[in-house]
Structure formats: C-alpha cells, structure tokens
mmCIF file of C-alpha atoms in Angstrom:
data_model
loop_
_atom_site.group_PDB
_atom_site.id
_atom_site.type_symbol
_atom_site.label_atom_id
_atom_site.label_comp_id
_atom_site.label_asym_id
_atom_site.label_seq_id
_atom_site.Cartn_x
_atom_site.Cartn_y
_atom_site.Cartn_z
ATOM 1 C CA MET A 1 -0.064 0.049 -0.085
ATOM 2 C CA SER A 2 1.344 3.249 -0.826
ATOM 3 C CA ASP A 3 2.126 5.652 2.294
ATOM 4 C CA ARG A 4 1.167 9.072 1.850
ATOM 5 C CA THR A 5 0.516 9.860 5.524
ATOM 6 C CA GLY A 6 0.936 13.601 6.206
ATOM 7 C CA GLN A 7 1.594 14.215 2.809
ATOM 8 C CA TYR A 8 -1.656 16.213 2.004
ATOM 9 C CA VAL A 9 -2.813 17.398 5.404
ATOM 10 C CA GLU A 10 -4.272 20.519 4.337
ATOM 11 C CA ALA A 11 -5.849 19.149 1.225
ATOM 12 C CA GLU A 12 -7.588 16.343 3.621
ATOM 13 C CA MET A 13 -8.633 18.806 5.902
ATOM 14 C CA LEU A 14 -9.915 21.233 2.957
ATOM 15 C CA VAL A 15 -12.012 18.249 1.871
ATOM 16 C CA GLY A 16 -13.393 17.805 5.500
ATOM 17 C CA PHE A 17 -14.476 21.387 5.573
ATOM 18 C CA ILE A 18 -16.232 21.464 2.295
ATOM 19 C CA ARG A 19 -18.018 18.473 3.370
ATOM 20 C CA ASP A 20 -19.360 19.993 6.363
ATOM 21 C CA VAL A 21 -20.263 23.175 4.488
ATOM 22 C CA VAL A 22 -22.189 21.723 1.529
ATOM 23 C CA ASN A 23 -23.918 19.125 3.971
ATOM 24 C CA GLN A 24 -24.929 22.037 6.380
ATOM 25 C CA ARG A 25 -23.262 20.133 9.160
ATOM 26 C CA LYS A 26 -21.183 22.011 12.235
ATOM 27 C CA ILE A 27 -17.658 22.245 11.226
ATOM 28 C CA VAL A 28 -15.363 19.754 12.717
ATOM 29 C CA GLU A 29 -12.035 21.409 14.324
ATOM 30 C CA ASN A 30 -10.005 18.541 15.697
ATOM 31 C CA GLN A 31 -6.598 19.880 14.754
ATOM 32 C CA PRO A 32 -4.154 22.987 14.452
ATOM 33 C CA ILE A 33 -4.702 24.589 11.514
ATOM 34 C CA ASN A 34 -1.733 26.196 9.041
ATOM 35 C CA TRP A 35 -3.796 29.036 7.779
ATOM 36 C CA GLU A 36 -1.418 29.881 5.393
ATOM 37 C CA LEU A 37 -0.877 26.455 4.078
ATOM 38 C CA LEU A 38 -4.718 26.034 4.146
ATOM 39 C CA TYR A 39 -5.687 29.130 2.050
ATOM 40 C CA LYS A 40 -3.039 28.619 -0.666
ATOM 41 C CA THR A 41 -4.433 24.994 -0.965
ATOM 42 C CA ALA A 42 -7.939 26.264 -1.225
ATOM 43 C CA ASP A 43 -6.966 28.699 -3.751
ATOM 44 C CA TYR A 44 -4.931 26.099 -5.665
ATOM 45 C CA HIS A 45 -7.931 23.815 -5.912
ATOM 46 C CA ASN A 46 -10.365 26.906 -6.653
ATOM 47 C CA VAL A 47 -12.746 26.460 -3.374
ATOM 48 C CA ALA A 48 -11.283 29.440 -1.386
ATOM 49 C CA ASN A 49 -14.476 31.278 -1.563
ATOM 50 C CA LEU A 50 -16.231 28.151 -0.527
ATOM 51 C CA LEU A 51 -14.006 27.641 2.369
ATOM 52 C CA TYR A 52 -15.193 31.089 3.704
ATOM 53 C CA TYR A 53 -18.691 29.833 4.799
ATOM 54 C CA ALA A 54 -16.695 27.387 7.193
ATOM 55 C CA VAL A 55 -14.328 30.211 8.523
ATOM 56 C CA LEU A 56 -17.542 31.985 9.308
ATOM 57 C CA ARG A 57 -18.475 29.101 11.597
ATOM 58 C CA MET A 58 -15.354 28.451 13.258
ATOM 59 C CA HIS A 59 -14.821 29.147 16.795
ATOM 60 C CA GLN A 60 -10.992 29.190 16.826
ATOM 61 C CA ASP A 61 -9.256 32.731 16.415
ATOM 62 C CA ILE A 62 -8.197 33.048 13.089
ATOM 63 C CA PRO A 63 -5.412 35.470 11.924
ATOM 64 C CA ARG A 64 -6.892 38.460 10.613
ATOM 65 C CA GLU A 65 -4.784 38.427 7.137
ATOM 66 C CA TRP A 66 -5.905 34.913 6.491
ATOM 67 C CA SER A 67 -9.746 35.810 7.691
ATOM 68 C CA SER A 68 -9.612 38.840 5.238
ATOM 69 C CA ARG A 69 -7.944 36.813 2.245
ATOM 70 C CA PHE A 70 -10.938 34.224 2.574
ATOM 71 C CA SER A 71 -13.622 37.137 2.896
ATOM 72 C CA GLN A 72 -11.904 38.936 -0.315
ATOM 73 C CA LYS A 73 -12.225 35.760 -2.270
ATOM 74 C CA TYR A 74 -15.773 35.421 -1.373
ATOM 75 C CA ARG A 75 -16.655 39.072 -2.176
ATOM 76 C CA ASN A 76 -14.768 38.721 -5.498
ATOM 77 C CA GLY A 77 -16.829 35.461 -6.248
ATOM 78 C CA VAL A 78 -20.171 37.467 -5.449
ATOM 79 C CA VAL A 79 -19.131 40.228 -8.022
ATOM 80 C CA PHE A 80 -17.744 37.914 -10.708
ATOM 81 C CA GLU A 81 -21.027 35.739 -10.380
ATOM 82 C CA ASN A 82 -23.212 38.823 -10.945
ATOM 83 C CA GLN A 83 -21.162 40.116 -13.801
ATOM 84 C CA TYR A 84 -21.081 36.865 -15.570
ATOM 85 C CA LYS A 85 -24.786 36.452 -15.292
ATOM 86 C CA LYS A 86 -25.503 39.781 -16.852
ATOM 87 C CA VAL A 87 -22.858 39.097 -19.624
ATOM 88 C CA VAL A 88 -24.595 35.694 -20.498
ATOM 89 C CA ASP A 89 -28.087 37.499 -20.425
ATOM 90 C CA ALA A 90 -26.752 39.876 -22.994
ATOM 91 C CA VAL A 91 -25.062 37.295 -25.171
ATOM 92 C CA LEU A 92 -28.232 35.273 -25.181
ATOM 93 C CA TRP A 93 -30.266 38.321 -26.086
ATOM 94 C CA ASN A 94 -28.084 39.627 -28.872
ATOM 95 C CA CYS A 95 -27.729 36.043 -30.431
ATOM 96 C CA ARG A 96 -31.808 35.815 -30.284
ATOM 97 C CA ARG A 97 -31.940 39.167 -32.041
ATOM 98 C CA GLN A 98 -28.994 38.221 -34.630
ATOM 99 C CA GLY A 99 -30.914 34.872 -35.425
ATOM 100 C CA ILE A 100 -27.565 32.931 -34.040
ATOM 101 C CA HIS A 101 -28.020 29.365 -32.394
ATOM 102 C CA VAL A 102 -26.130 29.218 -29.014
ATOM 103 C CA MET A 103 -25.739 27.256 -26.037
ATOM 104 C CA VAL A 104 -24.015 27.958 -22.581
ATOM 105 C CA LEU A 105 -21.649 25.443 -21.545
ATOM 106 C CA GLU A 106 -19.780 24.186 -18.482
ATOM 107 C CA ASP A 107 -19.137 26.623 -15.631
ATOM 108 C CA TYR A 108 -22.525 28.618 -15.904
ATOM 109 C CA ILE A 109 -24.443 25.334 -15.727
ATOM 110 C CA TYR A 110 -22.691 24.337 -12.666
ATOM 111 C CA TRP A 111 -23.940 26.970 -10.315
ATOM 112 C CA ASP A 112 -27.500 25.324 -10.330
ATOM 113 C CA TYR A 113 -26.058 22.467 -8.495
ATOM 114 C CA TYR A 114 -24.603 24.382 -5.520
ATOM 115 C CA PRO A 115 -26.626 25.606 -2.418
ATOM 116 C CA MET A 116 -25.490 29.203 -3.231
ATOM 117 C CA PRO A 117 -23.939 30.074 -6.912
ATOM 118 C CA GLU A 118 -21.310 32.199 -5.109
ATOM 119 C CA MET A 119 -19.862 29.161 -3.428
ATOM 120 C CA ARG A 120 -18.454 28.228 -6.957
ATOM 121 C CA PRO A 121 -15.980 30.598 -8.336
ATOM 122 C CA ALA A 122 -16.376 31.194 -11.942
ATOM 123 C CA MET A 123 -13.497 31.001 -14.163
ATOM 124 C CA GLY A 124 -15.080 32.118 -17.213
ATOM 125 C CA VAL A 125 -18.115 31.127 -19.500
ATOM 126 C CA GLU A 126 -18.176 29.522 -22.640
ATOM 127 C CA PHE A 127 -20.742 29.132 -25.503
ATOM 128 C CA LEU A 128 -21.305 26.775 -28.208
ATOM 129 C CA VAL A 129 -22.537 28.915 -31.454
ATOM 130 C CA ASP A 130 -23.463 28.572 -35.150
ATOM 131 C CA ARG A 131 -20.480 27.915 -37.476
ATOM 132 C CA GLY A 132 -19.355 31.047 -39.726
ATOM 133 C CA ARG A 133 -20.843 33.780 -37.180
ATOM 134 C CA ARG A 134 -17.711 35.161 -36.275
ATOM 135 C CA GLN A 135 -18.038 38.766 -37.497
ATOM 136 C CA GLU A 136 -21.467 39.292 -35.799
ATOM 137 C CA ILE A 137 -19.880 37.800 -32.389
ATOM 138 C CA ASP A 138 -16.899 40.039 -32.738
ATOM 139 C CA ARG A 139 -19.129 43.372 -33.333
ATOM 140 C CA MET A 140 -21.374 41.861 -30.431
ATOM 141 C CA MET A 141 -18.492 41.513 -27.890
ATOM 142 C CA HIS A 142 -17.248 44.926 -28.881
ATOM 143 C CA SER A 143 -20.236 46.698 -28.078
ATOM 144 C CA MET A 144 -20.048 45.079 -24.748
ATOM 145 C CA ASP A 145 -16.328 46.484 -24.388
ATOM 146 C CA PHE A 146 -14.641 43.080 -24.585
ATOM 147 C CA ILE A 147 -11.324 43.060 -26.082
ATOM 148 C CA PRO A 148 -10.388 39.887 -28.360
ATOM 149 C CA GLN A 149 -7.808 37.406 -27.364
ATOM 150 C CA VAL A 150 -5.017 36.914 -30.043
ATOM 151 C CA GLY A 151 -5.188 33.538 -31.643
ATOM 152 C CA GLU A 152 -8.474 32.431 -29.930
ATOM 153 C CA TYR A 153 -12.104 32.805 -30.313
ATOM 154 C CA GLY A 154 -12.405 34.524 -27.044
ATOM 155 C CA TYR A 155 -12.695 37.834 -25.248
ATOM 156 C CA SER A 156 -11.806 39.484 -21.805
ATOM 157 C CA ARG A 157 -12.905 42.506 -19.944
ATOM 158 C CA SER A 158 -12.017 43.528 -16.337
ATOM 159 C CA GLY A 159 -11.009 39.892 -15.428
ATOM 160 C CA LEU A 160 -13.975 38.459 -17.267
ATOM 161 C CA GLN A 161 -13.344 35.347 -19.611
ATOM 162 C CA ILE A 162 -15.731 34.468 -22.225
ATOM 163 C CA GLY A 163 -14.984 31.800 -24.849
ATOM 164 C CA PHE A 164 -16.839 30.647 -27.837
ATOM 165 C CA TRP A 165 -16.841 27.360 -29.755
ATOM 166 C CA GLU A 166 -18.089 26.239 -33.201
ATOM 167 C CA LYS A 167 -17.030 22.692 -32.257
ATOM 168 C CA LEU A 168 -16.501 21.110 -28.817
ATOM 169 C CA PRO A 169 -12.766 20.540 -28.007
ATOM 170 C CA PHE A 170 -12.574 17.123 -27.102
ATOM 171 C CA THR A 171 -9.129 15.336 -27.517
ATOM 172 C CA ASP A 172 -10.582 11.799 -27.693
ATOM 173 C CA LYS A 173 -11.973 10.871 -30.871
ATOM 174 C CA ARG A 174 -14.970 8.905 -29.692
ATOM 175 C CA THR A 175 -16.178 11.679 -27.423
ATOM 176 C CA ALA A 176 -15.656 14.309 -30.146
ATOM 177 C CA LYS A 177 -17.906 12.457 -32.427
ATOM 178 C CA TYR A 178 -20.567 12.019 -29.984
ATOM 179 C CA PHE A 179 -20.546 15.612 -29.330
ATOM 180 C CA GLY A 180 -19.857 16.622 -32.930
ATOM 181 C CA LYS A 181 -23.251 17.927 -34.018
ATOM 182 C CA SER A 182 -23.859 21.412 -34.763
ATOM 183 C CA VAL A 183 -25.460 23.523 -32.068
ATOM 184 C CA ARG A 184 -28.621 23.663 -34.313
ATOM 185 C CA ALA A 185 -28.980 19.882 -33.728
ATOM 186 C CA MET A 186 -29.099 20.224 -29.955
ATOM 187 C CA PRO A 187 -32.477 20.179 -28.276
ATOM 188 C CA ARG A 188 -33.838 23.699 -27.860
ATOM 189 C CA GLU A 189 -34.792 25.360 -24.319
ATOM 190 C CA LYS A 190 -38.443 25.619 -23.766
ATOM 191 C CA GLY A 191 -40.146 28.586 -25.665
ATOM 192 C CA GLU A 192 -36.716 29.429 -27.553
ATOM 193 C CA ASN A 193 -35.792 29.161 -31.034
ATOM 194 C CA TYR A 194 -32.172 30.133 -30.835
ATOM 195 C CA VAL A 195 -30.979 29.086 -27.210
ATOM 196 C CA HIS A 196 -30.123 25.214 -27.089
ATOM 197 C CA ILE A 197 -29.555 23.057 -23.825
ATOM 198 C CA PHE A 198 -28.395 19.448 -23.016
ATOM 199 C CA ARG A 199 -31.008 17.372 -21.485
ATOM 200 C CA GLU A 200 -30.558 14.294 -19.433
ATOM 201 C CA PRO A 201 -29.190 11.714 -19.841
ATOM 202 C CA VAL A 202 -26.828 13.733 -22.131
ATOM 203 C CA SER A 203 -26.276 16.481 -19.573
ATOM 204 C CA PHE A 204 -24.313 14.221 -17.045
ATOM 205 C CA ILE A 205 -22.355 12.278 -19.864
ATOM 206 C CA PHE A 206 -21.181 15.609 -21.061
ATOM 207 C CA LEU A 207 -20.268 16.648 -17.387
ATOM 208 C CA MET A 208 -18.083 13.461 -17.127
ATOM 209 C CA CYS A 209 -16.378 14.097 -20.459
ATOM 210 C CA CYS A 210 -15.657 17.468 -19.636
ATOM 211 C CA LYS A 211 -14.016 16.431 -16.286
ATOM 212 C CA ALA A 212 -12.207 13.478 -17.931
ATOM 213 C CA GLN A 213 -10.722 16.020 -20.343
ATOM 214 C CA ARG A 214 -9.711 18.243 -17.503
ATOM 215 C CA PHE A 215 -8.149 15.146 -15.711
ATOM 216 C CA ALA A 216 -6.096 14.078 -19.069
ATOM 217 C CA GLU A 217 -4.717 17.639 -19.072
ATOM 218 C CA GLU A 218 -3.563 17.327 -15.260
ATOM 219 C CA GLU A 219 -6.117 20.491 -14.357
ATOM 220 C CA PHE A 220 -8.795 18.193 -12.389
ATOM 221 C CA ASP A 221 -9.103 19.132 -8.681
ATOM 222 C CA ILE A 222 -10.993 19.256 -5.549
ATOM 223 C CA ARG A 223 -13.431 21.648 -7.321
ATOM 224 C CA ASP A 224 -14.080 19.217 -10.237
ATOM 225 C CA MET A 225 -14.855 16.322 -7.651
ATOM 226 C CA LEU A 226 -17.116 18.508 -5.799
ATOM 227 C CA ASP A 227 -18.724 19.601 -9.330
ATOM 228 C CA ILE A 228 -19.263 15.788 -10.134
ATOM 229 C CA TRP A 229 -20.660 15.029 -6.785
ATOM 230 C CA LEU A 230 -23.279 17.717 -6.441
ATOM 231 C CA CYS A 231 -24.461 17.227 -9.989
ATOM 232 C CA TYR A 232 -24.615 13.277 -9.110
ATOM 233 C CA ARG A 233 -26.589 13.884 -6.111
ATOM 234 C CA SER A 234 -29.090 15.819 -7.898
ATOM 235 C CA LYS A 235 -29.902 13.289 -10.454
ATOM 236 C CA GLU A 236 -32.562 10.468 -10.176
ATOM 237 C CA ARG A 237 -31.616 6.901 -10.403
ATOM 238 C CA GLY A 238 -33.638 5.121 -13.351
ATOM 239 C CA SER A 239 -33.375 4.463 -16.412
ATOM 240 C CA ASP A 240 -31.362 7.485 -17.371
ATOM 241 C CA TRP A 241 -28.692 6.086 -15.287
ATOM 242 C CA VAL A 242 -28.635 2.801 -16.944
ATOM 243 C CA THR A 243 -28.011 5.056 -20.270
ATOM 244 C CA ILE A 244 -25.654 6.917 -18.860
ATOM 245 C CA MET A 245 -23.641 3.824 -17.824
ATOM 246 C CA LYS A 246 -23.670 2.278 -21.220
ATOM 247 C CA LYS A 247 -22.662 5.289 -23.235
ATOM 248 C CA LEU A 248 -19.806 6.060 -20.833
ATOM 249 C CA LYS A 249 -18.605 2.498 -21.375
ATOM 250 C CA LYS A 250 -18.664 3.263 -24.979
ATOM 251 C CA LEU A 251 -16.667 6.433 -24.631
ATOM 252 C CA GLY A 252 -14.191 4.464 -22.464
ATOM 253 C CA LEU A 253 -15.012 6.715 -19.299
ATOM 254 C CA TRP A 254 -16.726 4.232 -17.187
ATOM 255 C CA ASP A 255 -14.052 3.336 -15.028
ATOM 256 C CA PHE A 256 -12.973 6.843 -14.679
ATOM 257 C CA ALA A 257 -16.569 8.156 -13.719
ATOM 258 C CA ASN A 258 -17.005 5.081 -11.497
ATOM 259 C CA ARG A 259 -13.788 5.415 -9.363
ATOM 260 C CA THR A 260 -14.157 9.511 -9.201
ATOM 261 C CA LEU A 261 -17.893 9.000 -7.870
ATOM 262 C CA THR A 262 -16.817 6.643 -5.529
ATOM 263 C CA LEU A 263 -13.917 8.683 -4.039
ATOM 264 C CA ALA A 264 -16.345 11.818 -4.314
ATOM 265 C CA GLU A 265 -19.361 10.098 -2.210
ATOM 266 C CA LYS A 266 -16.366 9.355 0.135
ATOM 267 C CA TRP A 267 -15.084 12.814 0.616
ATOM 268 C CA PHE A 268 -18.367 14.689 0.524
ATOM 269 C CA GLY A 269 -21.181 12.133 1.180
ATOM 270 C CA SER A 270 -21.675 9.013 3.762
ATOM 271 C CA GLY A 271 -19.706 6.473 1.322
ATOM 272 C CA TRP A 272 -16.760 4.179 2.254
ATOM 273 C CA ILE A 273 -14.189 2.351 0.322
ATOM 274 C CA GLU A 274 -13.806 -1.340 1.388
ATOM 275 C CA SER A 275 -11.608 -2.397 -1.273
ATOM 276 C CA GLU A 276 -8.665 -1.270 -3.665
ATOM 277 C CA GLN A 277 -7.718 1.346 -1.161
ATOM 278 C CA GLU A 278 -4.209 1.874 -2.697
ATOM 279 C CA LEU A 279 -6.013 2.653 -6.051
ATOM 280 C CA TYR A 280 -8.251 5.376 -4.105
ATOM 281 C CA ASP A 281 -4.938 6.814 -2.179
ATOM 282 C CA ASP A 282 -3.435 7.051 -5.584
ATOM 283 C CA LEU A 283 -6.375 8.619 -7.316
ATOM 284 C CA ALA A 284 -6.605 11.235 -4.335
ATOM 285 C CA ALA A 285 -2.841 11.981 -4.353
ATOM 286 C CA PHE A 286 -3.284 12.831 -8.304
ATOM 287 C CA ILE A 287 -6.171 14.912 -7.585
ATOM 288 C CA TYR A 288 -4.611 16.697 -4.721
ATOM 289 C CA SER A 289 -1.347 17.118 -6.667
ATOM 290 C CA LYS A 290 -2.910 17.961 -10.088
ATOM 291 C CA GLY A 291 -0.926 15.107 -11.732
ATOM 292 C CA ALA A 292 2.258 15.259 -9.883
ATOM 293 C CA ASP A 293 1.655 12.257 -7.958
ATOM 294 C CA GLY A 294 -0.400 9.041 -8.732
ATOM 295 C CA ARG A 295 0.081 9.146 -12.334
ATOM 296 C CA GLU A 296 0.339 5.436 -13.114
ATOM 297 C CA THR A 297 -3.340 4.855 -11.488
ATOM 298 C CA ALA A 298 -4.612 7.851 -13.478
ATOM 299 C CA MET A 299 -3.279 6.024 -16.763
ATOM 300 C CA LYS A 300 -5.198 2.904 -15.658
ATOM 301 C CA ILE A 301 -8.427 4.477 -15.103
ATOM 302 C CA LEU A 302 -8.274 6.941 -17.814
ATOM 303 C CA PRO A 303 -6.637 5.768 -21.196
ATOM 304 C CA LEU A 304 -7.165 9.271 -22.544
ATOM 305 C CA PHE A 305 -4.679 10.663 -20.039
ATOM 306 C CA LYS A 306 -2.121 8.326 -21.333
ATOM 307 C CA ARG A 307 -2.804 9.579 -24.793
ATOM 308 C CA VAL A 308 -2.584 13.373 -23.900
ATOM 309 C CA VAL A 309 0.680 12.749 -22.179
ATOM 310 C CA LYS A 310 1.954 11.274 -25.590
ATOM 311 C CA ILE A 311 0.505 14.233 -27.233
ATOM 312 C CA ARG A 312 2.138 16.449 -25.054
ATOM 313 C CA GLN A 313 5.304 14.705 -25.383
ATOM 314 C CA LYS A 314 5.346 14.916 -29.278
ATOM 315 C CA GLN A 315 4.332 18.438 -29.141
ATOM 316 C CA GLU A 316 7.373 19.242 -27.177
ATOM 317 C CA LYS A 317 9.493 17.868 -29.575
ATOM 318 C CA GLN A 318 8.399 19.323 -32.308
ATOM 319 C CA ARG A 319 8.843 22.627 -30.316
ATOM 320 C CA ARG A 320 12.381 21.747 -29.606
ATOM 321 C CA ARG A 321 13.099 20.818 -33.034
ATOM 322 C CA LYS A 322 11.279 24.281 -34.528
ATOM 323 C CA MET A 323 13.507 26.038 -31.964
ATOM 324 C CA PHE A 324 16.582 24.281 -33.361
ATOM 325 C CA GLU A 325 15.928 24.918 -36.707
ATOM 326 C CA ASP A 326 15.036 28.532 -36.060
ATOM 327 C CA TRP A 327 18.685 29.037 -34.385
ATOM 328 C CA LEU A 328 20.180 26.911 -37.233
ATOM 329 C CA PHE A 329 18.364 28.888 -40.330
ATOM 330 C CA PRO A 330 17.269 32.455 -38.868
ATOM 331 C CA ASP A 331 14.950 34.185 -41.249
ATOM 332 C CA ARG A 332 16.365 36.603 -44.035
ATOM 333 C CA GLU A 333 15.526 39.686 -42.068
ATOM 334 C CA TYR A 334 17.561 38.775 -39.075
ATOM 335 C CA MET A 335 20.450 37.596 -41.598
ATOM 336 C CA GLN A 336 20.412 40.917 -43.303
ATOM 337 C CA ILE A 337 21.228 42.492 -39.742
ATOM 338 C CA LEU A 338 24.360 40.237 -39.607
ATOM 339 C CA TYR A 339 25.202 40.443 -43.221
ATOM 340 C CA PRO A 340 24.061 43.579 -44.705
ATOM 341 C CA LYS A 341 25.839 42.936 -47.951
ATOM 342 C CA MET A 342 23.717 40.219 -48.608
ATOM 343 C CA GLY A 343 20.906 42.590 -49.557
ATOM 344 C CA LYS A 344 18.209 41.355 -51.521
ATOM 345 C CA TYR A 345 19.637 38.541 -52.879
ATOM 346 C CA LYS A 346 17.881 35.337 -51.541
ATOM 347 C CA VAL A 347 20.545 32.947 -53.289
ATOM 348 C CA LEU A 348 23.155 34.434 -51.019
ATOM 349 C CA LEU A 349 20.850 33.623 -47.972
ATOM 350 C CA PRO A 350 22.183 29.602 -47.478
ATOM 351 C CA LEU A 351 25.905 31.166 -48.336
ATOM 352 C CA CYS A 352 25.379 33.031 -45.124
ATOM 353 C CA TRP A 353 23.699 30.296 -42.925
ATOM 354 C CA LEU A 354 26.763 28.421 -43.684
ATOM 355 C CA ARG A 355 29.174 31.252 -42.667
ATOM 356 C CA ARG A 356 27.488 32.069 -39.434
ATOM 357 C CA LEU A 357 27.406 28.234 -38.473
ATOM 358 C CA GLY A 358 31.066 28.081 -39.085
ATOM 359 C CA ARG A 359 31.857 31.230 -37.155
ATOM 360 C CA THR A 360 29.584 29.890 -34.107
ATOM 361 C CA MET A 361 31.487 26.448 -34.481
ATOM 362 C CA LEU A 362 34.975 28.190 -34.242
ATOM 363 C CA LEU A 363 34.305 30.105 -31.349
ATOM 364 C CA ARG A 364 32.965 27.179 -29.406
ATOM 365 C CA ILE A 365 36.187 25.181 -30.264
ATOM 366 C CA ARG A 366 38.025 28.403 -29.223
ATOM 367 C CA GLN A 367 36.270 28.771 -25.801
ATOM 368 C CA ARG A 368 36.745 25.042 -25.052
ATOM 369 C CA PHE A 369 40.343 25.182 -25.767
ATOM 370 C CA GLY A 370 40.663 28.252 -23.761
ATOM 371 C CA LYS A 371 39.161 26.629 -20.626
ATOM 372 C CA ASN A 372 41.407 23.484 -21.025
ATOM 373 C CA LEU A 373 44.488 26.064 -21.107
ATOM 374 C CA GLN A 374 43.272 27.741 -18.031
ATOM 375 C CA LYS A 375 43.011 24.387 -16.248
ATOM 376 C CA GLU A 376 46.589 23.353 -17.226
#
C-alpha cells in the first residue's frame, strides 16, 4: 500500500471542511490549522470562496490576514457571479436578435447544483455557437467593451473571460464524434428558437466528458470532484442512469466516472471504500497534486490521460525541433542585420547560414580550448 500519511494534510482538511459546508453540518475543528497553507491549498483548488463559509462558523481565532483573504475571495466570487450572469443574458439576447444559435456550456451550468451560486468561483463562461458567425460575434462582444484574445475565439474585460466554440474541443475521437453535432441539432430550451440546452441523460455524460478532459490535461482538482458529486446527487436513479452507464462505457470513460464518483461519495457524502484502497489513495494524490503524483493509477482508470501525455511529449519534441531549426536557419530579415551586404539577394541566404554556422562552431572550439589551457 502506498504510504502518503501526512503528505496532503491541508488538502484532506480542506475536503473535510467542504463536506461540512455543503451538507450544512457543524464544522469539525479537531487539529491545529496552518492558515497560510490552508488558504494556498484552497486557492490552488479553486475553492477558497467556498471555504469562507467554514471560516465564518469556526470557533477558534483566525489570524486577521487570512480571514480577510478568505473574505476577499468570497466578495470577488459574488461580484464575478453577478457580472457573468449579466454578460450571459446579454449574449443570449443578442444571439436571439441576430438569429445565432447558441448554448451555454460548463461553468455557468454548475452554479445550479450549489446551495448558493457564489460558492463556486467563475473562471469564465463558454458558448457553443453557429459556424461562420465570427464577425457578428466580434461586433457583439465589441459593443459590450470586450477585447478579443489573440489567436483564440475568446474575449476578456476586467477579469471576465468569455469563450466561443463552433465545435466542442474534445481530444478523444469517440467523445468528439458523440458531441460533434452542430449546435442547431441540440435540443432547444423551452419557448426558445435559438437557445439550446443539454437534456438528461446527455447533460451528465457531457459533464463527465468535460471532467475527463480536465483530468487528462492535469487540471482536475477538488472543485471538479465537488462539481461531479453535487451534480450526481441531484440526479434521479432510473432508466437514465442505465443509459449513462452504457454510453460512458462506449466512450471508454466508465472506469473513470465510477472511480471518481466513489471517491467523491467518500469525500463529501457518507460513502466508504472497502476495497482497492491503494488505488483510491493514488487517485486522491493525483487530484491533490494535479497530476504530480499517482500518474500510473491515472493512466489505468483513464486511457485518455496516457494519450494526452504522448501528445504533449510529441508537441514538446516538435517545439524543440522548431527552436533548433530557427536557430540553425534564421529568417532573411535577421540575416540581413548580420550580413548587410547580402541585400535582397535570396541566393546568398544559404551561404550566409553556412558562414554563420562556421563562425559559431569556431568560437565554441576556441572557448573550449581556452578553458582547457586555463585548467593546465
């Protein structure tokens, strides 16, 4: 069995406080608290504003610095929640007016599962929209004083982050195919012509696919576990659950979903793990460390994680190769600075590359011989 006793004390304490808050229980204070580490751990897992509710109900004295920091996180959460709601309403109104089919994704949906929306910090809001409507959306966001982000279909304003997708960005091919339909093909919200939603059981499948993507990208944290558990708790068990199980198995995500739900029930509910304790210890360590620990177990329960690791390794090799090529063969503008006589004659560029490479090698040889002579 893996021995991690004491390695994630603050994270385990944090989970206990969150369990007491969401279940409206008495806050258990049975050990000394390092407030600096607890705050940084809560902030790292994006649950600092939720922990503020626990801080308010504690009996022990809390250093003013950390009490004020938790309070500030909570106030920021309230402010951003109100601002995001106004932006979402404005985007939906403009899309209706311009005939753009649209659906709100992820973060905005999760607020409905929390006892109070401000308990979950908003990291941004994303929309699935019609293909080929970029110009209208650019104008719409400009009218709301949002600034476009370079190289992305996203916009920002005073800390608010808004993103748009024409196709859901799943790495796994099966998941991408399952959710590959146009937004127009999605069910419409009641009484709406252009606003679309996910209905059950697809909404829970979408939730688990998004969380699997975050898990594979090593961004999965305690807040994600709480999202899963609160959403799961709100669902009725019946024929929909059988459909969810079958679909997650086809997508290769059932083991991941089953393991995370079991661990979430232990963390936030009344569940208990009777077998495979080492596996769940490793899974918890992976979540606490955001992928720094428990990687072998992560690869077992979610094959997508292994594929993403290989993709990243391939991308890193390509990046290094590109850096080496750029160093070996600089562009013509740079070479003209080094060799002004080259002028506009492109035919001289390869000769200048060779000359530069020869001079570089000669300088390195001289430096090496100089060091050897100094040692002697």
